Amino acid sequence: MNRRAFMKTLAGGALAIGLNSGLGPLPSKSLRAQGFPDLVATKGTDLTAMFDRSLEALGGLGQFVKNGQTVLIKPNMAWAVDPAGAANTNPGLLSHIVKNVLNLGAKKVYVFDNTCDNWADAYRVSGLEKSAQEAGATVAPANTESYFQKVVIPGETTLKEIQYHELYLEADVILNVPILKHHGGARMTAAMKNLMGAVWDRRPLHRNGLDETIPELLLYKKPTLNIIDASRIMVSGGPRGHGDSQYLASQMMIVSQDPVAADSAAARLLETAGLKAPKYIEEAARIGMGAADLNSLNIQRLTA
Amino acid sequence: MRRTPARIRRLIAYALLALFVAALLYPASMEEVLQILPKLQFGQLTAAMMSNGSQKFVVIVSVMSVLTLLFGRFFCAGLCPMGALMDMVSLLRGVISKQKFAYKPAKKSRMIVPFLVLILLWLGLNIPFGLLEPYSLFVSKSLFYPGPSILLFAVIILAACRGRAFCNSLCPAGFILRILSSATKYHLKFDQNQCLRCGVCSQVCRTSAIDGNEQNIDRSRCVLCLDCLSVCPNRSLTWGTLPPASLPLRRPFLHQLPLVILAAGTYLTPASIRAKSFYPPKTAPVLPPGALSLAHLNAHCSLCHSCIIVCPNEVLIPSGENSPSLWARPVLNPYNGFCQYDCTLCTTICPTGALIGMTVEEKHISRLGMVYFEREECVVIKNRTSCGACAEMCPTGAVRMITGLYGDEEPDIKKEFCIGCGACQNVCPVRPFSAIRVQGLLVQQTAVQPVKVESEDLTLNEDFPF
C-alpha cells in the first residue's frame, strides 16, 4: 500500500466513523431487536389518542426523548391557511406532542418552519404558533438566512451543500410531524418533503429535480421519529389547497423511525384516491435512506 | 419665562414623530396609526384633492385651512414629521455652534419655488411636488432611491444651518399655509409695556420671523414653535387678537391664491385627466394593488413611498426607470418577493388615494399583472424533473400541475384566475430569468374568482391499504 492509498483509506475510515458517530446506527434496528414494529399505523378519530396508541406500540415516547434533551418538533406550518383547510399539521396534535415531550423532562422544545406564505401570517393563521406556545414550546423564527447554517453533504450527491436551520442541526431529537397531502410538484408531501421546511433556499432542490434532491435531505441528519398526520388528506390542489380541493377522510396516523417507510405507507393512502406515488421514495431507498418495500417491514395496524 | 407651552409643543411633535417612525417600522401591528397620521398631512391632502377632484378630502382640508386662518400654522408645529425632524436637527445646531438666529425681512423670491411646484402639480406633473413635499421627503428617506435621499440630506443640512428655512422657502405645503396664516387673527403678540427690547426672541426664532426691535412677528412665517415664549425674560409675548397684518404679497387678491389653487385643482379638470396627456404610457410594469392603472397612479402618487416602506414582503420597489411616467413610482419586483394574497397594507397607508383602499375579498380578485409561461425554459420540460414550485405558491390556482405528454407533471396556466401577485415568478428556480413571469398591465383588471366546490370527503374502502 503506497502513501496515497493509505491516506485514502484513512480518509474513508474517518468518514465512516464520522458518519456512524454523527448519525448513529439506524435506531430502528435497536427497536426491532427489542421486538417493536418498524411502522405503526393507527386508525381513529382523535389525533391525540391515535398518537398515544401509536407511541405505546413503540414502547412510549421515552424511547426517543430523554431527560434534559433539546427537542425540535418540525410541523408543516408553511401556509396561511386555517386548520379546516388541512394544509398544515393539526394544532391539537402539535400541542399534545409538545406537552408529552416536556413531561419527559426535555430541556427545551422548539418549533419552526421556513414557510411558503409570509411567515408571520402562516405562523398565526395555521394556529400552530399559538398552540405550541401555550403547550410550552419555543416557536422560533425561520424567516431570514441568518438562522441557517451551511453544511456539506458527503458523497456523490446532486446537492453539494444544504443550509439547514441551526435548530435542526443542534437538536438532540427531531420529531418530524408533517401532514399528508397531495403535492403538485412532488406528487406527495409527507415525512421527507416536510424536511424542506428546515432548509433555507429551496430553489436548488426545485432546479435539480425534487425526486433526486428530497432524499438527499436525509443524508446529513435524519429525524428521530416521523409522525404523519393522515387524518384528513388533501388529495387535489395540494400543497396549499384551492377552493375546489378534495379530501380523503382516512382517519389515520403513520408513525415510524424510517421516513422512507412512513412515506411509502402514506403513498398507498394517496393511491386509493387515484394519485400516483412520488418517485422520490424509490430514490431514497436506492441511496439507502430507508425501506420503500412495505412487505419487508414489521407493520403494526392499530385502532385508537 | 414660560417654558411650558414650548415643551408641550415639542412633546406633541416628537411623540407624533416617534409614532410615525414606529408605524413605518412595524406597519402590521400599527395599522390604525397608518390609517390616520398620513391622512392628516396637509401637503398630501393638497395633492389628493387636486388630483382626485373629489369631495373626499375637502372636509379635512377645509377644517385645517380654517384653523390655520384663525390660529396660524399649527400643522407645521406639531403634525409635520419633517418639521419635528428639523427641530431636532436645529437642537443639535445649538450644541455645535453658538451662532444665533436673527430677524430677516420676508423675501418674495422665496415663494417662487413652491409656487412653481404647485403650478406643476396643478398641471398634472407631480414629481417636483413629490420631491419637496415634507411627508414624501420624510418617508422616502429611502435608503432605496438616490434622488430623495440626497434631497433629504440637503434639507437636514439646511435645517442645521438655517433652522426652519425650508418651511418658508421650499415647502409647497408651507407655501399654502403661509399665505393662509398671513392674516391670522389670534396669534402671538408683544406686550408693548412689558417688552425690554432685548431681542432674545429674535435670536431663537428658527424662521427668522421675529423683529424684536419693531416688536413685530411675521405671522405668515411663524411655525408656532413657541420657543420665543421660553426665552422672553419679561413675559412680554402673549396670545391675543391682532389687527390685520402687513401681507407678504403686494396685491391683496393674491392672498386668495392657495384657495384658488386648491379650488382650481379640485374642481377644474382634475390633474388625473391632465396627467394622461402629459405622459401617455405604452407599457407598464406590475403596479401595486389599488393603483387601478398606470395613468391613475401617475396622477395621484406623490412619491412618498409609504407603500414601499410598509410592504411586509418587500416586493414593492421604486421603479428604476427614468421616464416621467415611471420615475420612482412604486412597482412590484417579483424577484424580491411577491404580493401576499391577504395583505392590503399598502392600500391602507396611501395618503393621496393613488392606491385605492380595498377589502381582502376585493384584493383576491384584483389583477395586477398577467402570468406568462416560457415552457421551454421550465425545468420540468427541459430536464424532465419534478418541480412544481409555481403551482405550489399560486394562491388562486391559475397555475396547476397537470399530467403532461411524458406522463410527468407540468405547469398548466389558467389565465382567467391569475392576479399577477408574482409568487410563481419569485419561487421559480430558473435564473437569471424565471421561466414563469408576471407582465404588467396598463389598466388593472378583475380576475375570475375560482369557484369554490365543497365536495364530500372521500372515504377509504379498506382499513389499511398496506
mmCIF file of N, CA and C in Angstrom, chain A residues 159-201:
data_model
loop_
_atom_site.group_PDB
_atom_site.id
_atom_site.type_symbol
_atom_site.label_atom_id
_atom_site.label_comp_id
_atom_site.label_asym_id
_atom_site.label_seq_id
_atom_site.Cartn_x
_atom_site.Cartn_y
_atom_site.Cartn_z
ATOM 1 N N LEU A 159 -26.977 17.748 -4.544
ATOM 2 C CA LEU A 159 -26.760 18.923 -3.705
ATOM 3 C C LEU A 159 -25.413 18.769 -3.018
ATOM 4 N N LYS A 160 -24.544 19.719 -3.224
ATOM 5 C CA LYS A 160 -23.228 19.635 -2.585
ATOM 6 C C LYS A 160 -23.297 20.151 -1.154
ATOM 7 N N GLU A 161 -24.125 21.156 -0.945
ATOM 8 C CA GLU A 161 -24.296 21.686 0.406
ATOM 9 C C GLU A 161 -25.736 22.126 0.610
ATOM 10 N N ILE A 162 -26.155 22.115 1.862
ATOM 11 C CA ILE A 162 -27.529 22.470 2.216
ATOM 12 C C ILE A 162 -27.473 23.421 3.395
ATOM 13 N N GLN A 163 -28.350 24.433 3.373
ATOM 14 C CA GLN A 163 -28.438 25.340 4.512
ATOM 15 C C GLN A 163 -29.583 24.894 5.417
ATOM 16 N N TYR A 164 -29.237 24.233 6.533
ATOM 17 C CA TYR A 164 -30.251 23.798 7.484
ATOM 18 C C TYR A 164 -30.450 24.857 8.559
ATOM 19 N N HIS A 165 -31.637 24.890 9.123
ATOM 20 C CA HIS A 165 -31.889 25.748 10.279
ATOM 21 C C HIS A 165 -30.978 25.290 11.415
ATOM 22 N N GLU A 166 -30.428 26.264 12.145
ATOM 23 C CA GLU A 166 -29.479 25.915 13.211
ATOM 24 C C GLU A 166 -30.111 24.989 14.253
ATOM 25 N N LEU A 167 -31.425 25.145 14.486
ATOM 26 C CA LEU A 167 -32.076 24.292 15.486
ATOM 27 C C LEU A 167 -32.182 22.859 14.985
ATOM 28 N N TYR A 168 -32.295 22.684 13.666
ATOM 29 C CA TYR A 168 -32.337 21.345 13.094
ATOM 30 C C TYR A 168 -31.001 20.650 13.328
ATOM 31 N N LEU A 169 -29.924 21.437 13.237
ATOM 32 C CA LEU A 169 -28.589 20.863 13.419
ATOM 33 C C LEU A 169 -28.258 20.638 14.886
ATOM 34 N N GLU A 170 -28.777 21.527 15.745
ATOM 35 C CA GLU A 170 -28.409 21.448 17.163
ATOM 36 C C GLU A 170 -29.242 20.449 17.953
ATOM 37 N N ALA A 171 -30.482 20.218 17.523
ATOM 38 C CA ALA A 171 -31.416 19.438 18.334
ATOM 39 C C ALA A 171 -30.905 18.012 18.573
ATOM 40 N N ASP A 172 -31.084 17.515 19.808
ATOM 41 C CA ASP A 172 -30.739 16.126 20.116
ATOM 42 C C ASP A 172 -31.750 15.188 19.480
ATOM 43 N N VAL A 173 -33.008 15.628 19.498
ATOM 44 C CA VAL A 173 -34.095 14.795 18.988
ATOM 45 C C VAL A 173 -34.909 15.625 18.004
ATOM 46 N N ILE A 174 -35.233 15.036 16.856
ATOM 47 C CA ILE A 174 -36.101 15.724 15.898
ATOM 48 C C ILE A 174 -37.361 14.895 15.693
ATOM 49 N N LEU A 175 -38.477 15.476 16.043
ATOM 50 C CA LEU A 175 -39.751 14.824 15.771
ATOM 51 C C LEU A 175 -40.348 15.494 14.540
ATOM 52 N N ASN A 176 -40.454 14.746 13.478
ATOM 53 C CA ASN A 176 -40.936 15.257 12.197
ATOM 54 C C ASN A 176 -42.439 15.004 12.130
ATOM 55 N N VAL A 177 -43.233 16.084 12.196
ATOM 56 C CA VAL A 177 -44.687 15.911 12.282
ATOM 57 C C VAL A 177 -45.381 16.578 11.094
ATOM 58 N N PRO A 178 -45.328 15.943 9.913
ATOM 59 C CA PRO A 178 -45.977 16.533 8.739
ATOM 60 C C PRO A 178 -47.454 16.175 8.672
ATOM 61 N N ILE A 179 -48.138 16.845 7.760
ATOM 62 C CA ILE A 179 -49.484 16.410 7.390
ATOM 63 C C ILE A 179 -49.372 15.854 5.976
ATOM 64 N N LEU A 180 -50.081 14.772 5.729
ATOM 65 C CA LEU A 180 -50.013 14.132 4.415
ATOM 66 C C LEU A 180 -50.928 14.863 3.438
ATOM 67 N N LYS A 181 -50.363 15.229 2.272
ATOM 68 C CA LYS A 181 -51.142 15.971 1.272
ATOM 69 C C LYS A 181 -50.677 15.601 -0.132
ATOM 70 N N HIS A 182 -51.562 15.870 -1.073
ATOM 71 C CA HIS A 182 -51.167 15.866 -2.479
ATOM 72 C C HIS A 182 -50.217 17.032 -2.701
ATOM 73 N N HIS A 183 -49.286 16.889 -3.626
ATOM 74 C CA HIS A 183 -48.358 17.973 -3.939
ATOM 75 C C HIS A 183 -48.181 18.050 -5.447
ATOM 76 N N GLY A 184 -48.505 19.203 -5.987
ATOM 77 C CA GLY A 184 -48.487 19.365 -7.444
ATOM 78 C C GLY A 184 -47.138 19.054 -8.069
ATOM 79 N N GLY A 185 -46.078 19.413 -7.385
ATOM 80 C CA GLY A 185 -44.750 19.234 -7.964
ATOM 81 C C GLY A 185 -44.159 17.879 -7.669
ATOM 82 N N ALA A 186 -44.213 17.467 -6.400
ATOM 83 C CA ALA A 186 -43.553 16.228 -5.984
ATOM 84 C C ALA A 186 -44.532 15.058 -5.866
ATOM 85 N N ARG A 187 -45.789 15.315 -6.201
ATOM 86 C CA ARG A 187 -46.901 14.362 -6.130
ATOM 87 C C ARG A 187 -47.430 14.179 -4.710
ATOM 88 N N MET A 188 -46.529 14.157 -3.713
ATOM 89 C CA MET A 188 -46.994 13.918 -2.344
ATOM 90 C C MET A 188 -46.072 14.644 -1.384
ATOM 91 N N THR A 189 -46.633 15.181 -0.318
ATOM 92 C CA THR A 189 -45.788 15.694 0.743
ATOM 93 C C THR A 189 -46.156 15.006 2.047
ATOM 94 N N ALA A 190 -45.119 14.480 2.692
ATOM 95 C CA ALA A 190 -45.308 13.828 3.991
ATOM 96 C C ALA A 190 -43.988 13.972 4.752
ATOM 97 N N ALA A 191 -43.403 12.854 5.175
ATOM 98 C CA ALA A 191 -42.242 12.937 6.064
ATOM 99 C C ALA A 191 -41.010 13.568 5.402
ATOM 100 N N MET A 192 -40.607 13.035 4.256
ATOM 101 C CA MET A 192 -39.360 13.526 3.655
ATOM 102 C C MET A 192 -39.521 14.946 3.135
ATOM 103 N N LYS A 193 -40.635 15.205 2.447
ATOM 104 C CA LYS A 193 -40.849 16.518 1.839
ATOM 105 C C LYS A 193 -40.934 17.602 2.918
ATOM 106 N N ASN A 194 -41.431 17.248 4.085
ATOM 107 C CA ASN A 194 -41.570 18.221 5.176
ATOM 108 C C ASN A 194 -40.222 18.785 5.619
ATOM 109 N N LEU A 195 -39.153 18.029 5.381
ATOM 110 C CA LEU A 195 -37.824 18.499 5.804
ATOM 111 C C LEU A 195 -37.362 19.688 4.970
ATOM 112 N N MET A 196 -38.031 19.932 3.834
ATOM 113 C CA MET A 196 -37.676 21.114 3.041
ATOM 114 C C MET A 196 -37.952 22.391 3.832
ATOM 115 N N GLY A 197 -38.811 22.298 4.817
ATOM 116 C CA GLY A 197 -39.099 23.448 5.675
ATOM 117 C C GLY A 197 -37.994 23.730 6.668
ATOM 118 N N ALA A 198 -37.001 22.845 6.755
ATOM 119 C CA ALA A 198 -35.849 23.088 7.632
ATOM 120 C C ALA A 198 -34.676 23.647 6.842
ATOM 121 N N VAL A 199 -34.917 23.852 5.520
ATOM 122 C CA VAL A 199 -33.861 24.294 4.619
ATOM 123 C C VAL A 199 -34.130 25.733 4.191
ATOM 124 N N TRP A 200 -33.092 26.523 4.058
ATOM 125 C CA TRP A 200 -33.295 27.931 3.683
ATOM 126 C C TRP A 200 -33.664 28.079 2.216
ATOM 127 N N ASP A 201 -32.724 27.887 1.307
ATOM 128 C CA ASP A 201 -33.000 28.142 -0.108
ATOM 129 C C ASP A 201 -33.438 26.851 -0.778
#
